[in-house]
Amino acid sequence: MEITRRNFKESLGAVYGAVEEADFLAIDGEFSGISDGPSVSALTNGMDTPEERYAKLRKHSMDFLLFQFGLCTFRYDQAQSKYLTKSFNFYIFPKPFSRTSPDIKFICQSSSIDFLASQGFDFNKVFRSGIPYLNQDEEAQLREQYEERRNQMNGSGTPSYISPLSGKGPVNVPDEHKDFINRVVEKVEALLNNSEKTVDLEPCSGFQRKLIFQTLNWKYPKGLHVETVETEKKERFIQVSKVDEEERRRIEQQKQEREQEELNDAVGFSRVIHAISKSGKLVVGHNMLLDVMHTIHQFYCPLPEVTMSCIDCGVRLLDTKLMASTQPFKDLITNTSLAELEKQLKEKPFKAPKVGCSEGFQCYDTAAEQLHEAGYDAYITGLCFVSMANYLGSFLTPPRAHISARSKLIEPFYNKLFLMRVVDIPYLNISGPDLQPKRDHVLYVTFPKEWKTSDLYQLFSAFGNIQVSWIDDTSAFVSLSQLEQVQIAMNTSQYAESYRIQTYADYMQSKQKSTSKNRKWAEDGWANTTCSHMHNRSLTGKRSISPTQEDQTSDFGVADSNWSHYTKKIKTDGEVEFVVFCSFCLCSNIAFISREAAVSTSPAQGEAGSEEADAWPELPANQNQGKKS
Amino acid sequence: MEITRRNFKESLGAVYGAVEEADFLAIDGEFSGISDGPSVSALTNGMDTPEERYAKLRKHSMDFLLFQFGLCTFRYDQAQSKYLTKSFNFYIFPKPFSRTSPDIKFICQSSSIDFLASQGFDFNKVFRSGIPYLNQDEEAQLREQYEERRNQMNGSGTPSYISPLSGKGPVNVPDEHKDFINRVVEKVEALLNNSEKTVDLEPCSGFQRKLIFQTLNWKYPKGLHVETVETEKKERFIQVSKVDEEERRRIEQQKQEREQEELNDAVGFSRVIHAISKSGKLVVGHNMLLDVMHTIHQFYCPLPEVTMSCIDCGVRLLDTKLMASTQPFKDLITNTSLAELEKQLKEKPFKAPKVGCSEGFQCYDTAAEQLHEAGYDAYITGLCFVSMANYLGSFLTPPRAHISARSKLIEPFYNKLFLMRVVDIPYLNISGPDLQPKRDHVLYVTFPKEWKTSDLYQLFSAFGNIQVSWIDDTSAFVSLSQLEQVQIAMNTSQYAESYRIQTYADYMQSKQKSTSKNRKWAEDGWANTTCSHMHNRSLTGKRSISPTQEDQTSDFGVADSNWSHYTKKIKTDGEVEFVVFCSFCLCSNIAFISREAAVSTSPAQGEAGSEEADAWPELPANQNQGKKS
């Protein structure tokens, strides 16, 4: 279902209903760009820590507009043994709703716009009919404005500012307006003494209207209703009506309802996000870090300074790209891009999920491939999740064809968002400490800006294979294949004039020093961006509880393990799946633990916390194709 | 004629032809926004100096995209006694033309986008089919890239970077690539010894291709043509061909032509701007300051730090809004907005100009009002200019119905760009010193951010009428109606705690002090933005040659004068109009001087340089409706 501001209000009930009844939700966003600073390859450096990546995306990606939001709800129908879906494709645009509303500016990146244009994206629909939205602060401000205006009308509120020359008691009317105000009072006196119900005053300036409101409120605290009315020509005048107390209250009530509706209209699309958030349903996305950040930033509040944490907000997120990059899928799936993943998950050993679309909803045809329409991308993201979840069921005894979205089997994937192109950290963890890999074989190299990747290959050609991760024009991380080479490289570099080498540890230490120097400012900034859903986690606190990885032996710090080594099948007990994978992918913190084991603290579960070899997701082949390759 | 990148190349000849034959050109631009910082009312403060306004627009308006450019050419047909027009409506978009081309980011302002959407603007046409462009720097860079690549292919160029370990002579091939390169050399040896013409090498990495180029250039300086070819699957491989010297040169030539065409395609719409600039034709726009700034910034070069000057670039600009706001039009025209102006200039004492559209060109119907389509706006801007120019002919003896675009009568309006909402300076002069009005009756007031315009009215209520020009949330200029009040206000404010008052002179002095502190940085920045068409004028040099205005007597520094007082009609001499207006609008530097007088240095002309009362354009009634009114 396509939703613009033309049909938003009438469709909202259907959206709420679909979210309410769903077993899980799939989402996708389309943005007006990715990076307003460094090139995308520099933005996604292979040696970023989750913290650094978050900070970079926060700094360089949030001024773009999320202008299409796809939501696909999946409800499992037991009778038909299939999922019924409802797809919504929302067009989003911050249309200013009044003369005083925020006039949002957003950046467009021509490569992103050009890409969407080539996919047939309808920009006219966004800009002509996009649904407006407000974040929490803006909503609160608007609500306050309405209240303040109401109080001013009633004459009951104290204005939020203090006029320099205005006292209490009678209104201080400037000389040049005294005649005007006196004429108004005469008209109102006449109204009170005749049989008319209302009198329309002549159009006047905003300042004069304010004087009228103040004067009439002071002179006639009861029995009058005073209201600004706009003519068709946008001229504003004041209408004064005689009312008894009951009538006054009724008018007041009506007005309040009208204002509430205006407020709801202005909050607009954010109401959908609030509903998703409140539902507590599992939210599935593909490579969803940017989608999540944009959603929070645009519809909730500015993103916190350090990383975000959803521990208390009750949302459970699942990233299908991370899932597909993790065992047992990692070895079976060669390409985790959404379109390819969807195709592979229809083939053995996977099964295309059984889905149908709910009555009154358009069905997407995956053969038609409407990729990069957010509603379609959300739909096939959901399909991918179902395929993979069901595949996990094949490990049970007896195997199960359908695994529910509430199954313990998928809990290990919760709240871990895929990190694009990071060599040795697969995800950003939003409900626990992030991983901290060893990077003893990594060097930080600075050099003249004319250097290209080939110059680095030549520089280190004696050391065999290396990996280069560009930081900017004049620096890069270089990963050596053997730890012993680090000292040799450091020694050699002493005599070099054109380049400089530091160990990763030294580099990070000097970087943290300079960061903590700037910290005061960062914390000041953060005070303004507090949001009830966000938790600021300190850099040090976070690091100290990270698991260590002593046992890394392979090249590039990527130890390989095999899913099958660590799985033990156990019986299913009634409706609930019980599985123990003694230690699955430990250092990525994904451990499959049975509910039983969790309760009984079995030895198997105890081991899951200890140090063992990890199972890094396979990284895309082109991960280190920096801008200069 | 609507021009997108689909028909740009085939239409370019028609555009060049139209510019070439035209008597004058009218232009208009549509942008993705106006201000990325302060609100538009703060951006256009009523007390801005031309310098300040320019600096503000440069800082806050240049990151928007000029995405529609209207050009309407006007050629006077003597036989038919009417103008024949050709309208072009260009859609512009910086589509990246290759993987390495600049990925432009631009800002959109939702209020501007929403306004254009409400006018039916076609964003899809911009983003899907907009014509690309390059500024001069980008064009030069691209040209250099092509040349460098060509030199590398020939093996004749020195690479622009210095590899740390590569020496001269034989290519330094890293160990792991030695086998690969040896196999390539074997294949090429085989080619040289067999009857084949070419051999295709296997697809390989960019680094390997570079090694192949270097090796083959070094080993076989003659007799081979080596070229990278891309397969349909975007795989790149190298093709080696046996060629004699003549054939090599022919291939080289073809390649160079292909590259030149690619370069031309990339320069794209900028070629139209170059043609307009080179033509030296009069360019007419309505309220054209932003159009001119965007055009220079987007298609030529970054704007200079201080103001721009077109003295040497040969372009003559004429702003119809400034013309309509100046005598003799000022008293006849009540509303200078383009749509209203166009209507008024059809009525007496003006005459709707006789126009027709050239063969093969669509005619705009002014009754249909396709406002805010750039091509249409350019068209009616041209009509307004013709009406006003012709009206000047009515002052001649005998009166003339048609005044050519080259007439001396319109020269006083050259290169003076209308300044929106400035109280006492009508224009920014791009070919001479700017005006410097007296502002002795103006106060600079700072106050708490809760204050509104009404608080300022109350504060100064004892002084009668005042004018408020908001600067930001906590400061504004307040113009008093009488000079004597300044000292009273200053004295009163000594005891005030919530607000502070400075005279305009004091404020400007302290501002210039803080500016000159920052000047070093500004000058460093300027060094990077030099452009052959721009001239940086120093702040002080500029001010010292400004005319003084000793004779200002009226309120708000706006002295009023009457056109008819200063006009003297003289005879027309053959084809050329000779008119002397002894002193017209002197302090705005618009003086009508006869060619004869200019040659003979008559007394009449001598007077034209002396101090006399001015003729300020009438300002729009709502000029000071700041954000807080």
Tab-separated table of C-alpha atoms in Angstrom, chain A residues 284-529:
chain	number	residue	atom	x	y	z
A	284	VAL	CA	13.935	-6.921	10.948
A	285	GLY	CA	16.103	-4.974	8.507
A	286	HIS	CA	18.896	-5.662	6.058
A	287	ASN	CA	22.173	-3.890	6.775
A	288	MET	CA	20.018	-1.709	8.976
A	289	LEU	CA	22.445	0.461	10.967
A	290	LEU	CA	21.802	3.565	8.862
A	291	ASP	CA	18.053	2.868	8.753
A	292	VAL	CA	17.950	2.677	12.548
A	293	MET	CA	20.087	5.792	13.021
A	294	HIS	CA	18.030	7.815	10.547
A	295	THR	CA	14.767	6.642	12.085
A	296	ILE	CA	15.834	7.706	15.570
A	297	HIS	CA	17.341	10.981	14.369
A	298	GLN	CA	14.435	12.004	12.166
A	299	PHE	CA	11.443	10.816	14.176
A	300	TYR	CA	12.689	10.734	17.799
A	301	CYS	CA	15.618	12.904	18.735
A	302	PRO	CA	19.186	13.846	17.862
A	303	LEU	CA	21.458	10.842	18.186
A	304	PRO	CA	23.537	10.671	21.369
A	305	GLU	CA	27.201	11.612	21.253
A	306	VAL	CA	28.685	8.199	21.923
A	307	THR	CA	26.906	5.029	20.848
A	308	MET	CA	23.275	4.274	21.231
A	309	SER	CA	21.882	1.577	23.389
A	310	CYS	CA	18.389	0.183	23.210
A	311	ILE	CA	18.611	-1.825	26.438
A	312	ASP	CA	15.642	-0.098	27.983
A	313	CYS	CA	13.604	0.899	24.989
A	314	GLY	CA	12.193	-2.570	24.512
A	315	VAL	CA	12.859	-2.707	20.790
A	316	ARG	CA	14.374	-5.866	19.379
A	317	LEU	CA	16.163	-5.453	16.088
A	318	LEU	CA	17.487	-8.163	13.804
A	319	ASP	CA	19.804	-7.495	10.882
A	320	THR	CA	19.466	-10.101	8.117
A	321	LYS	CA	22.837	-9.162	6.637
A	322	LEU	CA	24.526	-9.910	9.943
A	323	MET	CA	22.509	-13.132	10.266
A	324	ALA	CA	23.478	-14.232	6.747
A	325	SER	CA	27.138	-13.403	7.518
A	326	THR	CA	27.166	-15.593	10.630
A	327	GLN	CA	27.292	-19.357	10.999
A	328	PRO	CA	25.501	-21.568	10.010
A	329	PHE	CA	24.637	-19.299	7.046
A	330	LYS	CA	28.053	-17.850	6.402
A	331	ASP	CA	29.399	-20.959	4.644
A	332	LEU	CA	26.251	-21.430	2.564
A	333	ILE	CA	25.748	-17.870	1.364
A	334	THR	CA	28.295	-16.337	-0.977
A	335	ASN	CA	26.714	-12.916	-1.471
A	336	THR	CA	24.824	-11.151	1.296
A	337	SER	CA	23.472	-8.248	-0.769
A	338	LEU	CA	19.701	-8.194	-0.336
A	339	ALA	CA	18.790	-9.149	-3.909
A	340	GLU	CA	21.289	-12.020	-4.046
A	341	LEU	CA	20.431	-13.223	-0.565
A	342	GLU	CA	16.756	-13.390	-1.423
A	343	LYS	CA	17.577	-15.544	-4.473
A	344	GLN	CA	19.925	-17.881	-2.613
A	345	LEU	CA	17.461	-18.400	0.210
A	346	LYS	CA	14.985	-19.906	-2.256
A	347	GLU	CA	17.490	-22.636	-3.144
A	348	LYS	CA	18.630	-25.706	-1.196
A	349	PRO	CA	19.392	-26.183	1.628
A	350	PHE	CA	16.971	-23.296	2.222
A	351	LYS	CA	13.315	-23.123	1.314
A	352	ALA	CA	11.357	-20.196	-0.059
A	353	PRO	CA	8.950	-19.284	2.746
A	354	LYS	CA	5.244	-19.723	2.221
A	355	VAL	CA	3.684	-16.272	2.161
A	356	GLY	CA	0.477	-14.718	0.967
A	357	CYS	CA	-0.662	-11.173	1.132
A	358	SER	CA	-3.479	-10.053	3.349
A	359	GLU	CA	-6.798	-9.097	1.849
A	360	GLY	CA	-6.870	-5.642	0.376
A	361	PHE	CA	-3.090	-5.473	0.129
A	362	GLN	CA	-1.079	-5.511	-3.039
A	363	CYS	CA	1.219	-8.516	-3.399
A	364	TYR	CA	4.792	-7.976	-4.433
A	365	ASP	CA	6.123	-10.389	-7.027
A	366	THR	CA	9.743	-11.196	-6.269
A	367	ALA	CA	10.246	-12.110	-9.924
A	368	ALA	CA	9.514	-8.497	-10.867
A	369	GLU	CA	12.297	-7.243	-8.549
A	370	GLN	CA	11.091	-3.813	-7.521
A	371	LEU	CA	14.352	-3.334	-5.661
A	372	HIS	CA	14.988	-0.037	-3.924
A	373	GLU	CA	11.356	0.644	-3.398
A	374	ALA	CA	11.437	0.638	0.385
A	375	GLY	CA	8.206	-1.352	0.743
A	376	TYR	CA	9.529	-4.077	-1.547
A	377	ASP	CA	12.937	-4.173	0.132
A	378	ALA	CA	11.218	-4.505	3.515
A	379	TYR	CA	9.108	-7.344	2.107
A	380	ILE	CA	12.038	-9.403	0.805
A	381	THR	CA	14.041	-8.647	3.961
A	382	GLY	CA	11.208	-10.309	5.870
A	383	LEU	CA	11.271	-13.259	3.464
A	384	CYS	CA	15.019	-13.663	4.027
A	385	PHE	CA	14.525	-13.658	7.768
A	386	VAL	CA	11.798	-16.314	7.574
A	387	SER	CA	13.942	-18.542	5.342
A	388	MET	CA	16.915	-18.309	7.655
A	389	ALA	CA	14.865	-18.738	10.833
A	390	ASN	CA	13.191	-21.816	9.376
A	391	TYR	CA	16.569	-23.212	8.370
A	392	LEU	CA	17.625	-23.091	12.012
A	393	GLY	CA	14.655	-25.367	12.681
A	394	SER	CA	16.321	-28.099	10.619
A	395	PHE	CA	18.873	-28.527	13.412
A	396	LEU	CA	16.184	-29.564	15.869
A	397	THR	CA	15.250	-33.165	16.601
A	398	PRO	CA	12.770	-33.693	15.107
A	399	PRO	CA	13.378	-30.912	12.571
A	400	ARG	CA	10.783	-28.176	12.401
A	401	ALA	CA	9.730	-26.450	9.199
A	402	HIS	CA	8.443	-23.275	10.873
A	403	ILE	CA	10.356	-21.300	13.476
A	404	SER	CA	8.429	-18.453	15.062
A	405	ALA	CA	9.739	-14.912	15.359
A	406	ARG	CA	9.675	-15.385	19.136
A	407	SER	CA	11.873	-18.481	19.073
A	408	LYS	CA	14.922	-18.603	21.339
A	409	LEU	CA	16.815	-19.771	18.263
A	410	ILE	CA	16.989	-16.268	16.881
A	411	GLU	CA	17.686	-14.396	20.108
A	412	PRO	CA	21.457	-14.505	19.570
A	413	PHE	CA	20.975	-12.229	16.579
A	414	TYR	CA	19.054	-9.564	18.481
A	415	ASN	CA	20.288	-5.980	18.448
A	416	LYS	CA	23.491	-6.670	16.546
A	417	LEU	CA	23.729	-4.388	13.550
A	418	PHE	CA	25.959	-5.324	10.640
A	419	LEU	CA	29.082	-3.181	10.222
A	420	MET	CA	29.861	-2.678	6.544
A	421	ARG	CA	33.403	-3.526	5.504
A	422	VAL	CA	34.972	-3.812	8.930
A	423	VAL	CA	37.674	-6.463	8.696
A	424	ASP	CA	37.398	-8.032	12.127
A	425	ILE	CA	34.270	-6.754	13.898
A	426	PRO	CA	31.035	-7.989	12.376
A	427	TYR	CA	28.534	-5.814	14.183
A	428	LEU	CA	27.673	-2.934	16.446
A	429	ASN	CA	26.001	-4.279	19.566
A	430	ILE	CA	23.219	-2.041	20.812
A	431	SER	CA	22.397	-4.085	23.898
A	432	GLY	CA	25.794	-5.020	25.227
A	433	PRO	CA	29.489	-4.328	25.026
A	434	ASP	CA	31.096	-4.182	21.609
A	435	LEU	CA	33.802	-6.547	20.484
A	436	GLN	CA	37.399	-5.514	20.774
A	437	PRO	CA	39.647	-7.516	18.466
A	438	LYS	CA	43.396	-7.661	18.796
A	439	ARG	CA	45.119	-5.574	16.184
A	440	ASP	CA	48.750	-6.214	17.016
A	441	HIS	CA	49.562	-6.943	13.384
A	442	VAL	CA	48.112	-3.625	12.223
A	443	LEU	CA	50.206	-0.547	11.465
A	444	TYR	CA	49.105	3.061	11.152
A	445	VAL	CA	50.996	4.611	8.236
A	446	THR	CA	51.143	8.278	7.192
A	447	PHE	CA	52.568	9.392	3.839
A	448	PRO	CA	52.432	12.123	1.161
A	449	LYS	CA	49.021	12.620	-0.369
A	450	GLU	CA	50.255	11.508	-3.790
A	451	TRP	CA	50.617	7.903	-2.612
A	452	LYS	CA	48.257	5.264	-3.917
A	453	THR	CA	47.516	1.735	-2.741
A	454	SER	CA	50.220	0.423	-5.045
A	455	ASP	CA	52.830	2.531	-3.244
A	456	LEU	CA	51.879	0.867	0.019
A	457	TYR	CA	52.081	-2.552	-1.622
A	458	GLN	CA	55.545	-1.651	-2.846
A	459	LEU	CA	56.607	-0.295	0.528
A	460	PHE	CA	55.652	-3.537	2.249
A	461	SER	CA	56.448	-5.820	-0.674
A	462	ALA	CA	59.090	-7.676	1.372
A	463	PHE	CA	56.445	-8.815	3.856
A	464	GLY	CA	54.238	-10.759	1.455
A	465	ASN	CA	50.519	-10.207	1.530
A	466	ILE	CA	49.173	-7.101	3.251
A	467	GLN	CA	45.743	-5.510	3.645
A	468	VAL	CA	45.310	-1.756	3.220
A	469	SER	CA	42.466	0.230	4.830
A	470	TRP	CA	42.494	3.847	3.772
A	471	ILE	CA	41.736	6.474	6.413
A	472	ASP	CA	42.231	9.622	4.359
A	473	ASP	CA	44.508	11.036	1.667
A	474	THR	CA	47.610	10.750	3.787
A	475	SER	CA	47.051	7.808	6.118
A	476	ALA	CA	45.989	4.192	6.132
A	477	PHE	CA	45.999	1.074	8.264
A	478	VAL	CA	48.169	-1.710	6.904
A	479	SER	CA	47.594	-5.214	8.249
A	480	LEU	CA	50.600	-7.484	8.045
A	481	SER	CA	50.133	-11.212	7.757
A	482	GLN	CA	52.674	-12.059	10.459
A	483	LEU	CA	53.067	-10.505	13.854
A	484	GLU	CA	56.900	-10.708	13.766
A	485	GLN	CA	56.956	-8.371	10.784
A	486	VAL	CA	55.620	-5.498	12.872
A	487	GLN	CA	58.925	-4.884	14.629
A	488	ILE	CA	60.881	-5.143	11.368
A	489	ALA	CA	58.599	-2.578	9.724
A	490	MET	CA	58.910	-0.264	12.713
A	491	ASN	CA	62.698	-0.498	12.642
A	492	THR	CA	62.942	0.140	8.918
A	493	SER	CA	60.669	3.161	9.112
A	494	GLN	CA	63.040	5.006	11.454
A	495	TYR	CA	65.142	6.016	8.486
A	496	ALA	CA	62.262	6.916	6.212
A	497	GLU	CA	61.545	10.538	5.436
A	498	SER	CA	58.456	10.359	3.279
A	499	TYR	CA	56.356	8.095	5.498
A	500	ARG	CA	55.833	7.271	9.192
A	501	ILE	CA	54.694	4.115	10.930
A	502	GLN	CA	53.000	3.656	14.323
A	503	THR	CA	51.610	0.491	15.887
A	504	TYR	CA	47.829	0.323	16.131
A	505	ALA	CA	48.042	0.415	19.933
A	506	ASP	CA	50.188	3.583	19.912
A	507	TYR	CA	47.907	5.199	17.383
A	508	MET	CA	44.758	4.472	19.406
A	509	GLN	CA	46.397	5.739	22.571
A	510	SER	CA	47.387	9.070	21.039
A	511	LYS	CA	43.967	9.332	19.436
A	512	GLN	CA	42.167	8.753	22.737
A	513	LYS	CA	44.343	11.380	24.364
A	514	SER	CA	43.305	13.945	21.825
A	515	THR	CA	39.686	12.797	22.095
A	516	SER	CA	39.585	13.189	25.846
A	517	LYS	CA	40.975	16.695	25.425
A	518	ASN	CA	37.891	17.481	23.383
A	519	ARG	CA	35.590	15.545	25.631
A	520	LYS	CA	34.372	18.523	27.602
A	521	TRP	CA	32.821	19.996	24.507
A	522	ALA	CA	31.331	16.694	23.506
A	523	GLU	CA	29.657	16.349	26.869
A	524	ASP	CA	28.283	19.852	26.713
A	525	GLY	CA	26.815	19.002	23.349
A	526	TRP	CA	25.319	15.828	24.648
A	527	ALA	CA	23.379	17.644	27.340
A	528	ASN	CA	21.218	19.104	24.602
A	529	THR	CA	20.484	15.832	22.922
